[in-house]
PDB file of C-alpha atoms in Angstrom:
ATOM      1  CA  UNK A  11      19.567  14.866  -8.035  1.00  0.00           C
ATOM      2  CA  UNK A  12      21.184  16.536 -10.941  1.00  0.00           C
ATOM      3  CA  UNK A  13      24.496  18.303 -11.205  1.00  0.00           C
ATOM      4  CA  UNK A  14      24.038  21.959 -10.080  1.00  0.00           C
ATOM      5  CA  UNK A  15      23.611  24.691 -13.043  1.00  0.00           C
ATOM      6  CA  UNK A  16      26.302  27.654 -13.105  1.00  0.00           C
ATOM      7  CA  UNK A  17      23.688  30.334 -14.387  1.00  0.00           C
ATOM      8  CA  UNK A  18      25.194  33.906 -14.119  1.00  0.00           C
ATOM      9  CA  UNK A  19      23.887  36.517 -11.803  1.00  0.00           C
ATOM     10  CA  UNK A  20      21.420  39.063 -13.073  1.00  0.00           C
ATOM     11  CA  UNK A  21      23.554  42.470 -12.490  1.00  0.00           C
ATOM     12  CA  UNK A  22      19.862  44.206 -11.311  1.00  0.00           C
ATOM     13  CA  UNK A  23      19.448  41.348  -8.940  1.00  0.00           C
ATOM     14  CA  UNK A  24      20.857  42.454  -5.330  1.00  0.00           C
ATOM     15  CA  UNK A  25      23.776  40.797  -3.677  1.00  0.00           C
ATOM     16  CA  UNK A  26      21.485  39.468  -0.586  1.00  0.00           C
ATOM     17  CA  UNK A  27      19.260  37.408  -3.056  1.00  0.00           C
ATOM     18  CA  UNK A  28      21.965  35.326  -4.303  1.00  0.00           C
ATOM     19  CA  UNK A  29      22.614  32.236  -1.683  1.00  0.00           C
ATOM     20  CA  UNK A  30      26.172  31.048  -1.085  1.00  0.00           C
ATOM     21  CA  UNK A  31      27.012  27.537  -2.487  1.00  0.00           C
ATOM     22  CA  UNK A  32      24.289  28.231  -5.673  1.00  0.00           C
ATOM     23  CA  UNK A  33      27.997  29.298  -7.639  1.00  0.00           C
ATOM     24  CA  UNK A  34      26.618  32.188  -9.303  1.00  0.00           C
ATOM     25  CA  UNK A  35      22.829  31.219  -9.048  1.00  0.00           C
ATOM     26  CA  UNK A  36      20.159  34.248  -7.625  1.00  0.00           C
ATOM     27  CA  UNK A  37      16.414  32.720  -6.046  1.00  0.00           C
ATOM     28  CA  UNK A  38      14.593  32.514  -8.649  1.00  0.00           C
ATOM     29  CA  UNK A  39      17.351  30.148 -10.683  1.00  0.00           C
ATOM     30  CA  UNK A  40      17.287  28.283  -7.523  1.00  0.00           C
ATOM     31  CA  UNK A  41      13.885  27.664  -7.200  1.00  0.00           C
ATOM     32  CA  UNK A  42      13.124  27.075 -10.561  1.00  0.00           C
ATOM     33  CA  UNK A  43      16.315  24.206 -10.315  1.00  0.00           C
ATOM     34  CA  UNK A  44      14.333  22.880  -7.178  1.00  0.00           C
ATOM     35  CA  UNK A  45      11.149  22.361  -9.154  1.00  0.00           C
ATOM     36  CA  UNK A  46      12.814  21.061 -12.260  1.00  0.00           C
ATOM     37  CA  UNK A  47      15.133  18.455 -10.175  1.00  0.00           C
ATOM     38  CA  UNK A  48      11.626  17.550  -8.174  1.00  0.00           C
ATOM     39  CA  UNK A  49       9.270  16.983 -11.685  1.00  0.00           C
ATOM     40  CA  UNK A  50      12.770  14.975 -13.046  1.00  0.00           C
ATOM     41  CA  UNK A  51      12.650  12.761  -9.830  1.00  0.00           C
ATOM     42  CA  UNK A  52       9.282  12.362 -10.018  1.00  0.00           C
ATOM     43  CA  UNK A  53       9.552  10.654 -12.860  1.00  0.00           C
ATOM     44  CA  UNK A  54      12.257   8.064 -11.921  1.00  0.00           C
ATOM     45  CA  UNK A  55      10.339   8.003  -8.644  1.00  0.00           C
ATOM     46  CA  UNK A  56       7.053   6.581 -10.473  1.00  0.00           C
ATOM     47  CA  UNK A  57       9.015   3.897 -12.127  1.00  0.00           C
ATOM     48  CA  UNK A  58      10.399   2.784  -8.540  1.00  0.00           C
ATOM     49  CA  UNK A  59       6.955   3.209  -7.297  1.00  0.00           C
ATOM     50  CA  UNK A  60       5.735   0.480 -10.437  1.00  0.00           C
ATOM     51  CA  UNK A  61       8.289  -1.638  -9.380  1.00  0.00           C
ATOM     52  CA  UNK A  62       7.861  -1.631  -5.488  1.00  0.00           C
ATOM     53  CA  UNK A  63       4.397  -2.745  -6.934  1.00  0.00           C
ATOM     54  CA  UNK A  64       5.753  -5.645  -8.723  1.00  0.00           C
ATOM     55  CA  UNK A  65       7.722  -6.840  -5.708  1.00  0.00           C
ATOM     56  CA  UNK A  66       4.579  -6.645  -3.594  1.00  0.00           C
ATOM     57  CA  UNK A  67       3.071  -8.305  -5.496  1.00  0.00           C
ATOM     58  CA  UNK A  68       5.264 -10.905  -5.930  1.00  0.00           C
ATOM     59  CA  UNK A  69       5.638 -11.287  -2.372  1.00  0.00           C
ATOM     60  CA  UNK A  70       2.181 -11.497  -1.895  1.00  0.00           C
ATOM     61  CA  UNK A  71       1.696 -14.137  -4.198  1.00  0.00           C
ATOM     62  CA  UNK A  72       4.527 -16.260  -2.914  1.00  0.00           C
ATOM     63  CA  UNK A  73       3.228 -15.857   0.485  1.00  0.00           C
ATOM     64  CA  UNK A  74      -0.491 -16.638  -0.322  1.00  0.00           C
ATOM     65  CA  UNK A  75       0.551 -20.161  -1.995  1.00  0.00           C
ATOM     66  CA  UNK A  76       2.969 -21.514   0.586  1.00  0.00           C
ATOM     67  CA  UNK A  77       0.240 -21.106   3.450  1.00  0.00           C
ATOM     68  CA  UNK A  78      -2.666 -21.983   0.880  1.00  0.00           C
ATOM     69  CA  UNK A  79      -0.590 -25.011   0.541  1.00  0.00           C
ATOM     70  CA  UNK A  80       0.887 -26.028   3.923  1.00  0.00           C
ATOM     71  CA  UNK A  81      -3.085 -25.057   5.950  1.00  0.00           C
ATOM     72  CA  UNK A  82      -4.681 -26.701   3.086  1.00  0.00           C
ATOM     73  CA  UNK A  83      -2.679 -29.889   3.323  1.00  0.00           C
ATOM     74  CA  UNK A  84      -3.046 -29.770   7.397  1.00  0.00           C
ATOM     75  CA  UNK A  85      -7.090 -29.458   6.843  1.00  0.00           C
ATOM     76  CA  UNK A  86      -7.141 -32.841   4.835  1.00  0.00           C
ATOM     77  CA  UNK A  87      -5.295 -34.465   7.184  1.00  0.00           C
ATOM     78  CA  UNK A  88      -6.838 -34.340   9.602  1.00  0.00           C
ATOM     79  CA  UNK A  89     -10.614 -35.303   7.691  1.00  0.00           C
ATOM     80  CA  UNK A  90      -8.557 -38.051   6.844  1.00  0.00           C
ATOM     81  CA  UNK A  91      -6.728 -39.554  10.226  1.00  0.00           C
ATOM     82  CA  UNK A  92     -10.031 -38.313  12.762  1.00  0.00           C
ATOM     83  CA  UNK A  93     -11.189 -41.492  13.863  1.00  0.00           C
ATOM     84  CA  UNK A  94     -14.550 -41.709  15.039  1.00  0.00           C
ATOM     85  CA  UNK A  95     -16.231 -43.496  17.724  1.00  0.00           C
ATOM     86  CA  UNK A  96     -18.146 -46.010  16.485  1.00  0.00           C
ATOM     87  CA  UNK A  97     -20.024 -46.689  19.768  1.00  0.00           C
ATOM     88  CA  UNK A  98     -20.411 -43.304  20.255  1.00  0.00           C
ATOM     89  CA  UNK A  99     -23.228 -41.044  18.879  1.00  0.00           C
ATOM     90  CA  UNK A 100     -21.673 -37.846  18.177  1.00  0.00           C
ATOM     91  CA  UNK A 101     -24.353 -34.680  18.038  1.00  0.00           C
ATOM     92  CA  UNK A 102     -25.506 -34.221  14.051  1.00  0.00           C
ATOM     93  CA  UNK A 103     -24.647 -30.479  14.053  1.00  0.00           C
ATOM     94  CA  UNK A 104     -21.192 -31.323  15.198  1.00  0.00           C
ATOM     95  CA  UNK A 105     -20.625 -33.801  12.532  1.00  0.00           C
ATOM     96  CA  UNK A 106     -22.164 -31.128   9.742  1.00  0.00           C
ATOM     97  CA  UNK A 107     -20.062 -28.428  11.097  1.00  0.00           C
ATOM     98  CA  UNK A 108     -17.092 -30.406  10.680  1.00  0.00           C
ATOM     99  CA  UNK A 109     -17.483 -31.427   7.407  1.00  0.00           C
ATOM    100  CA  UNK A 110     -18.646 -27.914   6.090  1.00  0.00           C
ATOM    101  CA  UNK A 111     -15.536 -26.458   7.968  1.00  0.00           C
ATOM    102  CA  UNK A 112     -13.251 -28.655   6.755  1.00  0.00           C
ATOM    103  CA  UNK A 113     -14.531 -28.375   3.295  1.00  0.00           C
ATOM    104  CA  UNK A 114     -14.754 -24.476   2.676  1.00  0.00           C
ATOM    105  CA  UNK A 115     -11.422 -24.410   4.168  1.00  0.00           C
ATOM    106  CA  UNK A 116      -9.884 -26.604   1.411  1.00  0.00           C
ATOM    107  CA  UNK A 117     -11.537 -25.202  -1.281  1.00  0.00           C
ATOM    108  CA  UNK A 118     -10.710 -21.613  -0.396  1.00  0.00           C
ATOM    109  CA  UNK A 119      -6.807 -22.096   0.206  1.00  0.00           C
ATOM    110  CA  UNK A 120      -6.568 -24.118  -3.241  1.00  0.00           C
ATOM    111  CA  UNK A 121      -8.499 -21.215  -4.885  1.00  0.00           C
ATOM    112  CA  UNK A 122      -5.734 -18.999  -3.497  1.00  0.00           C
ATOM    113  CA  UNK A 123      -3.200 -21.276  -4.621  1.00  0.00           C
ATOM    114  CA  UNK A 124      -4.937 -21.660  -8.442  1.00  0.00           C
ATOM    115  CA  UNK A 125      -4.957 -17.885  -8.419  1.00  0.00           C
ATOM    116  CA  UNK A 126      -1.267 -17.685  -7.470  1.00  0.00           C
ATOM    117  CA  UNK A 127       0.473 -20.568  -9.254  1.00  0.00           C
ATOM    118  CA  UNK A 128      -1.402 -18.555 -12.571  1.00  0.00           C
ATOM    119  CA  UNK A 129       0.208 -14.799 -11.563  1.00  0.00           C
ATOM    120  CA  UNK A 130       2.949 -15.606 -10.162  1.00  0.00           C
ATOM    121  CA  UNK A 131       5.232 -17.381 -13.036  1.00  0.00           C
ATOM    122  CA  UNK A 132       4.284 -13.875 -15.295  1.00  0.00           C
ATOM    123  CA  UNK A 133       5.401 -11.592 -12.498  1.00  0.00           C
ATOM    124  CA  UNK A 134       8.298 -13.541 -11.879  1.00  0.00           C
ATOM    125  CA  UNK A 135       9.298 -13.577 -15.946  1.00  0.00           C
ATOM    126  CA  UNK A 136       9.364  -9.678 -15.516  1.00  0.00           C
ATOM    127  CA  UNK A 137      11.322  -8.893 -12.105  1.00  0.00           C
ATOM    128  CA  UNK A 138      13.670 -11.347 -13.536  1.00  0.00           C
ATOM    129  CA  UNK A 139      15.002  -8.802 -16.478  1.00  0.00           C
ATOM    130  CA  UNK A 140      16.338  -6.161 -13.985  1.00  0.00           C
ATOM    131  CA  UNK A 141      15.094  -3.271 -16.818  1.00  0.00           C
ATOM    132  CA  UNK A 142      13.389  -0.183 -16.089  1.00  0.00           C
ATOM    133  CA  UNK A 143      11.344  -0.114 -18.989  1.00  0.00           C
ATOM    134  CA  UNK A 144      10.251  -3.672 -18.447  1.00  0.00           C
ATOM    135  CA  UNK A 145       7.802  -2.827 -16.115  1.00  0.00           C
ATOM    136  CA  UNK A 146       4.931  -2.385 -18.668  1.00  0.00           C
ATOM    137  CA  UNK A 147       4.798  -5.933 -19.265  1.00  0.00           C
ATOM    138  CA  UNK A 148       4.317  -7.447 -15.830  1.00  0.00           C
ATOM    139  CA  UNK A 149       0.464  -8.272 -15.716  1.00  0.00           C
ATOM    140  CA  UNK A 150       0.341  -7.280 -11.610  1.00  0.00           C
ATOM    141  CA  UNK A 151      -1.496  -3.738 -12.299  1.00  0.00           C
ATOM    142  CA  UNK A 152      -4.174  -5.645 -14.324  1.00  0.00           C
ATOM    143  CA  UNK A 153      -4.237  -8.529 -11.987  1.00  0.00           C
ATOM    144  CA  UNK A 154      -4.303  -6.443  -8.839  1.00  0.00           C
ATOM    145  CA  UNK A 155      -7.865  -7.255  -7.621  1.00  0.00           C
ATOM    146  CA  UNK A 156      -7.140 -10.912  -8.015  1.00  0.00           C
ATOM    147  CA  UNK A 157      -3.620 -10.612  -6.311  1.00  0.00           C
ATOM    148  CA  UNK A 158      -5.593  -9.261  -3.176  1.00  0.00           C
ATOM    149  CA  UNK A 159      -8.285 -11.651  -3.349  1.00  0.00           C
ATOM    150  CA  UNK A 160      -5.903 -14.688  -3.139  1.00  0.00           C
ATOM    151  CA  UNK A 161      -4.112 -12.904  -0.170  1.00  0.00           C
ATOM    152  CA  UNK A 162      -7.198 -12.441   1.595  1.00  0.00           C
ATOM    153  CA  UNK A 163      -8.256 -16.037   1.209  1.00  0.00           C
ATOM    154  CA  UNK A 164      -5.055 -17.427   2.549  1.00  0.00           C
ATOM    155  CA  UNK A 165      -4.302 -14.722   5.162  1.00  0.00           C
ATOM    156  CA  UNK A 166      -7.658 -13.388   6.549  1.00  0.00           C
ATOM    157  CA  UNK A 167     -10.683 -16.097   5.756  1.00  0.00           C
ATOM    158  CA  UNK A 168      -8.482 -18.771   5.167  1.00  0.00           C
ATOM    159  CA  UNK A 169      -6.563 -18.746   9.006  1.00  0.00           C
ATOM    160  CA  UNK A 170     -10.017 -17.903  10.664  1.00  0.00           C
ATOM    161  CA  UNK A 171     -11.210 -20.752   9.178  1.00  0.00           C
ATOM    162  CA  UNK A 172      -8.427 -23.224  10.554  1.00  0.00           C
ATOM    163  CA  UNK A 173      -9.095 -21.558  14.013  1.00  0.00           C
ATOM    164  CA  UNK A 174     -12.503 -22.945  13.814  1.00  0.00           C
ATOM    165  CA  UNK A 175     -11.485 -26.427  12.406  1.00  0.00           C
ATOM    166  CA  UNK A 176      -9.163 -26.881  15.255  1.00  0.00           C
ATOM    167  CA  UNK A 177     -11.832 -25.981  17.964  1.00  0.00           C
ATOM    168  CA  UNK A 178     -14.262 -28.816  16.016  1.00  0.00           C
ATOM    169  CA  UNK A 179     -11.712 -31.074  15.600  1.00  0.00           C
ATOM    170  CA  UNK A 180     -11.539 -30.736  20.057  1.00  0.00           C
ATOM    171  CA  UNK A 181     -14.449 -31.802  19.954  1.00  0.00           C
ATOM    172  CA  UNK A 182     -14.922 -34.230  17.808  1.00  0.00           C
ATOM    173  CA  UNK A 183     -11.487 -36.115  19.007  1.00  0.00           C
ATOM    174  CA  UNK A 184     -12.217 -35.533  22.830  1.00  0.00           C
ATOM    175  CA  UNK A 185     -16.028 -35.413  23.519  1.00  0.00           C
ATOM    176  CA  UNK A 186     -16.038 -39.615  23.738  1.00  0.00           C
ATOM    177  CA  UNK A 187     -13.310 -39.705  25.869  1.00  0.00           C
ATOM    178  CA  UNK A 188     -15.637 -40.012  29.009  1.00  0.00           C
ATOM    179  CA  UNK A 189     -18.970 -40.959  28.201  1.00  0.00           C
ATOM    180  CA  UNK A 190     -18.295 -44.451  26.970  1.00  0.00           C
ATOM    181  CA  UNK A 191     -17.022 -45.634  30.311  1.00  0.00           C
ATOM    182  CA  UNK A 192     -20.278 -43.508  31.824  1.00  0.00           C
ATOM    183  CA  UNK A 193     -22.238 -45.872  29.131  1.00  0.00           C
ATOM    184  CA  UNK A 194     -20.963 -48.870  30.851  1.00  0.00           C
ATOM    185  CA  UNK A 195     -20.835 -48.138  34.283  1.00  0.00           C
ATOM    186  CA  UNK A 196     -24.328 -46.615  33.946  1.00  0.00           C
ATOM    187  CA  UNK A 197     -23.408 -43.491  35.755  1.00  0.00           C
ATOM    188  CA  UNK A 198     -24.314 -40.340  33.725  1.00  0.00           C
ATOM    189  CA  UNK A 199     -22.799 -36.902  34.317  1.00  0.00           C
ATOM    190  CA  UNK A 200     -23.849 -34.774  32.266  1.00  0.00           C
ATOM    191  CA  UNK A 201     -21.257 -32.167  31.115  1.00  0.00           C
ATOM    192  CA  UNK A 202     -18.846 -33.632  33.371  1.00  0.00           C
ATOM    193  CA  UNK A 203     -16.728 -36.000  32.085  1.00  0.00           C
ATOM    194  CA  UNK A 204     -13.007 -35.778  31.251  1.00  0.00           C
ATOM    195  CA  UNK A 205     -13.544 -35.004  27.305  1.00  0.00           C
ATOM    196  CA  UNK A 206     -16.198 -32.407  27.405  1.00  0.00           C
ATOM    197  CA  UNK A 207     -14.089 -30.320  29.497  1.00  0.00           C
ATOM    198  CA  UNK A 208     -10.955 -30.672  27.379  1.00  0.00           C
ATOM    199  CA  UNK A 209     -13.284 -29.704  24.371  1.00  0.00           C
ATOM    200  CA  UNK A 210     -14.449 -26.592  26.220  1.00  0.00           C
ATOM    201  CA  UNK A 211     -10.928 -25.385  27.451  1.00  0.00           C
ATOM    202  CA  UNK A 212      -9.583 -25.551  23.872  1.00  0.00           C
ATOM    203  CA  UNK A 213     -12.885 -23.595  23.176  1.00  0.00           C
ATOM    204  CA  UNK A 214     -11.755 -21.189  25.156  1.00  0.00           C
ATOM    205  CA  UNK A 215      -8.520 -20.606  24.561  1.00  0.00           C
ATOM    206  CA  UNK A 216      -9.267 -20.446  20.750  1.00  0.00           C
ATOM    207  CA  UNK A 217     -11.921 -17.662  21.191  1.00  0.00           C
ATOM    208  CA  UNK A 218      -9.597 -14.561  22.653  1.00  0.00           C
ATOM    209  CA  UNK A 219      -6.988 -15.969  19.738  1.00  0.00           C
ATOM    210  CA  UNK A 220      -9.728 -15.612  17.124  1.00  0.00           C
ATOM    211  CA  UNK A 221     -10.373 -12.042  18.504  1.00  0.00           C
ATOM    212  CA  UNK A 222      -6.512 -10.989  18.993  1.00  0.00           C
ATOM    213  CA  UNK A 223      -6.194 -11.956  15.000  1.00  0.00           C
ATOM    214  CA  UNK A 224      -8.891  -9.893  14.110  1.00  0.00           C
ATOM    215  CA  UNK A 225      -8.244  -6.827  15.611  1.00  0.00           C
ATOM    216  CA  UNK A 226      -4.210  -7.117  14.975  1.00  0.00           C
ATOM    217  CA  UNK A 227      -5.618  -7.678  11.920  1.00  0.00           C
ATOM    218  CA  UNK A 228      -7.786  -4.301  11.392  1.00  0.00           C
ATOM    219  CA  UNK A 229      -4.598  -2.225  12.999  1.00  0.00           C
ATOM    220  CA  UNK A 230      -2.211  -3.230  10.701  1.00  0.00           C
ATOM    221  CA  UNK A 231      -4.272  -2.554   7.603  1.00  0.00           C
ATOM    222  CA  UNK A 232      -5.374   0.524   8.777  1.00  0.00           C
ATOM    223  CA  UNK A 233      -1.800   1.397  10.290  1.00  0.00           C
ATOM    224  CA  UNK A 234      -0.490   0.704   6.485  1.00  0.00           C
ATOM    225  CA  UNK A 235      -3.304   3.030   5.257  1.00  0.00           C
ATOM    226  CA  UNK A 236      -1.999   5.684   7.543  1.00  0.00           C
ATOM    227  CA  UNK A 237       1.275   5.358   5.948  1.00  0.00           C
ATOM    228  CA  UNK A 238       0.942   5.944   2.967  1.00  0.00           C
ATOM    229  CA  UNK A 239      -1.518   8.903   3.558  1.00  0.00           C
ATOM    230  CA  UNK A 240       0.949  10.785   5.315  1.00  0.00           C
ATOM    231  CA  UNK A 241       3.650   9.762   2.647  1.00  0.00           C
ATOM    232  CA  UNK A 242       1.389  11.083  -0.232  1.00  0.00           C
ATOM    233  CA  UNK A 243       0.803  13.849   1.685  1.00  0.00           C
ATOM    234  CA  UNK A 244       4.003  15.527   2.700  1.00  0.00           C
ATOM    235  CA  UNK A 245       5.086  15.020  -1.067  1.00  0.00           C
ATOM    236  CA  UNK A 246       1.959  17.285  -2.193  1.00  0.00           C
ATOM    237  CA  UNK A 247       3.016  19.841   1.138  1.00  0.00           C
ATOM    238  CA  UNK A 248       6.555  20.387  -0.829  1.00  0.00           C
ATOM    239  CA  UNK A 249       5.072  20.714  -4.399  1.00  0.00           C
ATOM    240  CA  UNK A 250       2.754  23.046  -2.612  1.00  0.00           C
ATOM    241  CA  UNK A 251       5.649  24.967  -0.876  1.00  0.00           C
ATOM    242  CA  UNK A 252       7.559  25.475  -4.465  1.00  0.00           C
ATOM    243  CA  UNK A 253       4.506  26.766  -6.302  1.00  0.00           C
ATOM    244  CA  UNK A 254       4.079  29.376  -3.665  1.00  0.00           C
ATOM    245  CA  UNK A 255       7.583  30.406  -3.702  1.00  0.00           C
ATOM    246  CA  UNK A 256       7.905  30.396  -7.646  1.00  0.00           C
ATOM    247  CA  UNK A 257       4.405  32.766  -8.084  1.00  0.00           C
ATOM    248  CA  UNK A 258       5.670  34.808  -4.499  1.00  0.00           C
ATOM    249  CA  UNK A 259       8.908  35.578  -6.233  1.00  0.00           C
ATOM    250  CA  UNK A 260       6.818  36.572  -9.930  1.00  0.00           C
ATOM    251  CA  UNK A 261       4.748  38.610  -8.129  1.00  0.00           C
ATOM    252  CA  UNK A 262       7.447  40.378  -6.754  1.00  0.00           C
ATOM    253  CA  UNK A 263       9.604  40.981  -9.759  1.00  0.00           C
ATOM    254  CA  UNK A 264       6.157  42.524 -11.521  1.00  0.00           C
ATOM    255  CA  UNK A 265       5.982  44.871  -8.376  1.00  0.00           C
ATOM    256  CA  UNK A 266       9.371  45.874  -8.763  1.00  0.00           C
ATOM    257  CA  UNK A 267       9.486  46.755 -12.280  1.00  0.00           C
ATOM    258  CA  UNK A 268       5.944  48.265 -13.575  1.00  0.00           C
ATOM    259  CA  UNK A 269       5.313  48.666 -17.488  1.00  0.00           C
ATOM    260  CA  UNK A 270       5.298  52.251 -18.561  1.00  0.00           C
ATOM    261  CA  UNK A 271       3.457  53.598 -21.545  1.00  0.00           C
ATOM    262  CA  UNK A 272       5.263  54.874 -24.002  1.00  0.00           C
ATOM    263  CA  UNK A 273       3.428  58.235 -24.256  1.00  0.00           C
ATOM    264  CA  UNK A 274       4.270  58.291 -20.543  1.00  0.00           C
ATOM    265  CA  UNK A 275       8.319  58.276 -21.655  1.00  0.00           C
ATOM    266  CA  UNK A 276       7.663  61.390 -24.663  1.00  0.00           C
ATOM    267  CA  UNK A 277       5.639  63.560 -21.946  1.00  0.00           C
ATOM    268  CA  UNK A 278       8.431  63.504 -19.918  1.00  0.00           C
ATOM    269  CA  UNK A 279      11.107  64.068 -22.584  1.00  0.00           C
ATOM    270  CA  UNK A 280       9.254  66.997 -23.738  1.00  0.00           C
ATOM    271  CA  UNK A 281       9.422  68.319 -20.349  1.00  0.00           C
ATOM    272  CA  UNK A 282      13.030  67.998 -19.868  1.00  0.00           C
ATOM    273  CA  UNK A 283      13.226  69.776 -23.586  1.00  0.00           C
ATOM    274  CA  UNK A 284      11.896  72.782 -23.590  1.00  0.00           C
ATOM    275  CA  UNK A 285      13.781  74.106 -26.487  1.00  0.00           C
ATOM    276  CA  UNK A 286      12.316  71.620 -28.595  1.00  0.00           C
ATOM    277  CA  UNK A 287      15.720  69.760 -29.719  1.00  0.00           C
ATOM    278  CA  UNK A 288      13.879  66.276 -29.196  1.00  0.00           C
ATOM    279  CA  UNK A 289      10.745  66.821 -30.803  1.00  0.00           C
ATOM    280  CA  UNK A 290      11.697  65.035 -34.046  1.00  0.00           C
ATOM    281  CA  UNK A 291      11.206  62.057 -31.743  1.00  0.00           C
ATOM    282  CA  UNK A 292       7.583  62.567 -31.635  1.00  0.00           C
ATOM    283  CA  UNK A 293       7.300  61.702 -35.288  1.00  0.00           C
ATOM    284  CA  UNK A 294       8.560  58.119 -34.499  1.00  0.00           C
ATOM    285  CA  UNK A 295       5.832  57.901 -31.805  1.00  0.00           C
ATOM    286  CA  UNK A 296       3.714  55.333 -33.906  1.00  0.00           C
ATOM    287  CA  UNK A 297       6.730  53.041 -34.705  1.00  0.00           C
ATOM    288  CA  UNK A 298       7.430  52.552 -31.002  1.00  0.00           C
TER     289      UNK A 298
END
């Protein structure tokens, strides 16, 4: 906030309008002050706002391309070390999901990582200078939609998607486990062997996870929304409450001192001179 201004007293303005600690300042000084230091911090406040920006950004990025990276890495592991039975024949949707999984998985994490090894080295050349005016030349505000799409690709889609390549990769890795020695001992049980229930348990612990993410998921977003509604908000409920106190206290000085008409002010002097000692003003009626 700025220093506070020493503006003198209007001698019509009552004693009881002027606030102690104002030195010499009546309510309407102090309210226009208010207003004045509010517009002036507005405007450092949108440069901190552009910056905050920048740093979320920045964040965001950073974030999206170390866990593009590290699930992304995981996911071709394990295509790559899964052994496969041989003398077992695995189900052919099971296989395709797999593969598809596995696949979509990659490619979306390294698209998040493409999009934030190319923003982030810009954004990080900017938040580097420490200068206020600097801000104009970070490429975030432009780059915003893409920022969001890489951090919904590594965050959202991206760890759904692992969620499901660990259930396949259950199944895949423990669904033989019993059935070959059923194959050679000729004794089938069907859906009852030691690897189809191991499958099926890490099935079901994996679901209520899946669901857990997903709605902590849609809380904090809209929680964050919430946020910064009510933020926006009370700022517009206190540039609100100055405008009706500047055009309350207007209104009131217009109330308290009316125009008169200048014929108004020679009816009256004529009145209070009968003799006729101040007519000669009359004459300089039209020049006032």
């Amino acid at each position: 906030m700025s220093a506070e201004l020493n503006v003198p007293v209007d001698p019509s303005t009552p004693a009881c309008c002027s606030e102690p600690g104002t030195k010499g300042m009546d309510y309407r000084d102090w309210v226009r002050r208010s207003y004045l230091e509010l517009v002036t911090s507005n405007h450092h406040s949108v440069q901190a706002l552009s910056w905050r920006k920048l740093y979320l950004s920045r964040a965001k990025l950073k974030a999206s391309s170390r866990t593009s990276a590290l699930l992304s890495g995981f996911a071709m592991v394990a295509m790559v070390e899964v052994q496969l039975e041989v003398r077992y024949e695995y189900p052919q949707m099971l296989l395709i999901a797999f593969s598809a999984c596995t696949t979509v998985l990659v490619a979306v994490h390294l698209f998040a990582l493409l999009i934030s090894t190319c923003i982030l080295p810009n954004v990080e050349a900017v938040s580097n200078i420490h200068n206020l005016n600097s801000i104009s030349e970070s490429p975030h505000e432009r780059m915003h939609p893409y920022i969001e799409l890489a951090w919904g690709f590594s965050t959202v889609l991206g760890i759904l998607l692992f969620l499901a390549e660990v259930v396949l990769l259950s199944w895949i890795k423990f669904l033989p486990v019993g059935s070959l020695k059923n194959e050679t001992t000729k004794v089938e049980k069907p859906n009852g062997h030691a690897g189809w229930q191991s499958a099926l348990v890490s099935t079901i612990i994996m679901v209520p996870v899946g669901l857990i993410f997903v709605v902590f998921t849609i809380h904090f977003y809209r929680s964050l929304v919430r946020h910064k509604t009510e933020r926006h908000n009370r700022e517009i409920e206190e540039l609100h409450k100055l405008k009706v106190q500047l055009d309350g206290h207007d209104r009131g000085m217009q109330v308290a001192a009316p125009l008169v008409e200048p014929g108004a002010v020679l009816a009256s002097l004529t009145e209070l001179d009968p003799t006729g000692e101040l007519c000669a003003i009359k004459e300089l009626s039209p020049f006032i």
